[in-house]
Every structure is written in C-alpha cells, then in structure tokens.
C-alpha cells in the first residue's frame, strides 16, 4: 500500500509566493541594470583619467619648452 501525502497550500499563500517571486525577478533585473551602469561609469572614469594624464604630459612639455626658451 502506497500512501501519498499532499501538502495543501492555501490559495492566498500561493498568490503571495507568486508575487514575491515576481518582485525578486524585477529586483534582479534592476540590479543587473545597475551593474551595467556602474561598469559604464567606471569606464568613463578611466577615460577621464587618461585624458587628465595626457593633459599633464602636455603641460610638462610646455613647461620644458618655456624653460629652454628662458635659458636661450
């Protein structure tokens, strides 16, 4: 003889669980978008740093040219 046990879950609990699962999926999608936004912001920060370094190099070159002109 086989005895089967069925768990009776009230409809309200099933509905709450379904809504909770849907909210969890929406939150996951939002977090994925935030990760993409964060990666883009980090990339922009690196680009800005590269531009700043290039500008500093230009200033050093200009300063060296001015020093050479002053000595001449």
Short mmCIF file of C-alpha atoms in Angstrom, two decimals:
data_model
loop_
_atom_site.label_atom_id
_atom_site.label_comp_id
_atom_site.label_asym_id
_atom_site.label_seq_id
_atom_site.Cartn_x
_atom_site.Cartn_y
_atom_site.Cartn_z
CA UNK A 1 0.00 0.00 0.00
CA UNK A 2 1.39 3.40 -1.02
CA UNK A 3 0.50 6.47 0.97
CA UNK A 4 0.72 9.80 -0.84
CA UNK A 5 0.95 12.94 1.20
CA UNK A 6 -0.22 16.11 -0.42
CA UNK A 7 0.58 19.46 1.07
CA UNK A 8 -2.41 21.71 0.83
CA UNK A 9 -1.25 25.28 0.47
CA UNK A 10 -3.92 27.95 0.73
CA UNK A 11 -4.51 30.00 -2.41
CA UNK A 12 -3.53 33.20 -0.61
CA UNK A 13 -0.13 31.77 0.25
CA UNK A 14 0.39 30.68 -3.35
CA UNK A 15 -0.54 34.17 -4.56
CA UNK A 16 1.83 35.83 -2.11
CA UNK A 17 4.61 33.46 -3.14
CA UNK A 18 3.99 34.22 -6.82
CA UNK A 19 4.09 37.98 -6.17
CA UNK A 20 7.27 37.60 -4.09
CA UNK A 21 8.90 35.61 -6.89
CA UNK A 22 7.88 38.25 -9.45
CA UNK A 23 9.28 41.03 -7.25
CA UNK A 24 12.52 39.09 -6.81
CA UNK A 25 12.88 38.79 -10.59
CA UNK A 26 12.20 42.52 -11.05
CA UNK A 27 14.80 43.32 -8.39
CA UNK A 28 17.31 41.07 -10.15
CA UNK A 29 16.69 42.90 -13.43
CA UNK A 30 17.17 46.27 -11.71
CA UNK A 31 20.40 45.06 -10.12
CA UNK A 32 21.67 43.86 -13.50
CA UNK A 33 20.96 47.32 -14.93
CA UNK A 34 22.80 48.93 -12.03
CA UNK A 35 25.80 46.69 -12.69
CA UNK A 36 25.85 47.81 -16.34
CA UNK A 37 25.53 51.47 -15.31
CA UNK A 38 28.36 51.02 -12.79
CA UNK A 39 30.59 49.40 -15.42
CA UNK A 40 29.93 52.29 -17.83
CA UNK A 41 30.72 54.82 -15.08
CA UNK A 42 33.99 53.02 -14.29
CA UNK A 43 34.91 53.05 -17.98
CA UNK A 44 34.18 56.79 -18.16
CA UNK A 45 36.32 57.34 -15.06
CA UNK A 46 39.24 55.53 -16.72
CA UNK A 47 38.81 57.61 -19.88
CA UNK A 48 38.76 60.82 -17.82
CA UNK A 49 41.93 59.72 -16.03
CA UNK A 50 43.65 59.04 -19.36
CA UNK A 51 42.66 62.49 -20.63
CA UNK A 52 43.96 64.05 -17.40
CA UNK A 53 47.30 62.25 -17.74
CA UNK A 54 47.60 63.38 -21.37
CA UNK A 55 46.86 66.96 -20.32
CA UNK A 56 49.50 66.77 -17.59
CA UNK A 57 52.04 65.49 -20.12
CA UNK A 58 51.21 68.42 -22.41
CA UNK A 59 51.72 70.84 -19.51
CA UNK A 60 55.09 69.29 -18.67
CA UNK A 61 56.19 69.57 -22.31
CA UNK A 62 55.05 73.20 -22.44
CA UNK A 63 56.89 73.96 -19.22
CA UNK A 64 60.07 72.34 -20.54
CA UNK A 65 59.82 74.37 -23.76
CA UNK A 66 59.41 77.54 -21.71
CA UNK A 67 62.47 76.65 -19.62
CA UNK A 68 64.55 76.05 -22.75
CA UNK A 69 63.39 79.36 -24.21
CA UNK A 70 64.30 81.18 -20.98
CA UNK A 71 67.80 79.67 -20.97
CA UNK A 72 68.39 80.59 -24.62
#
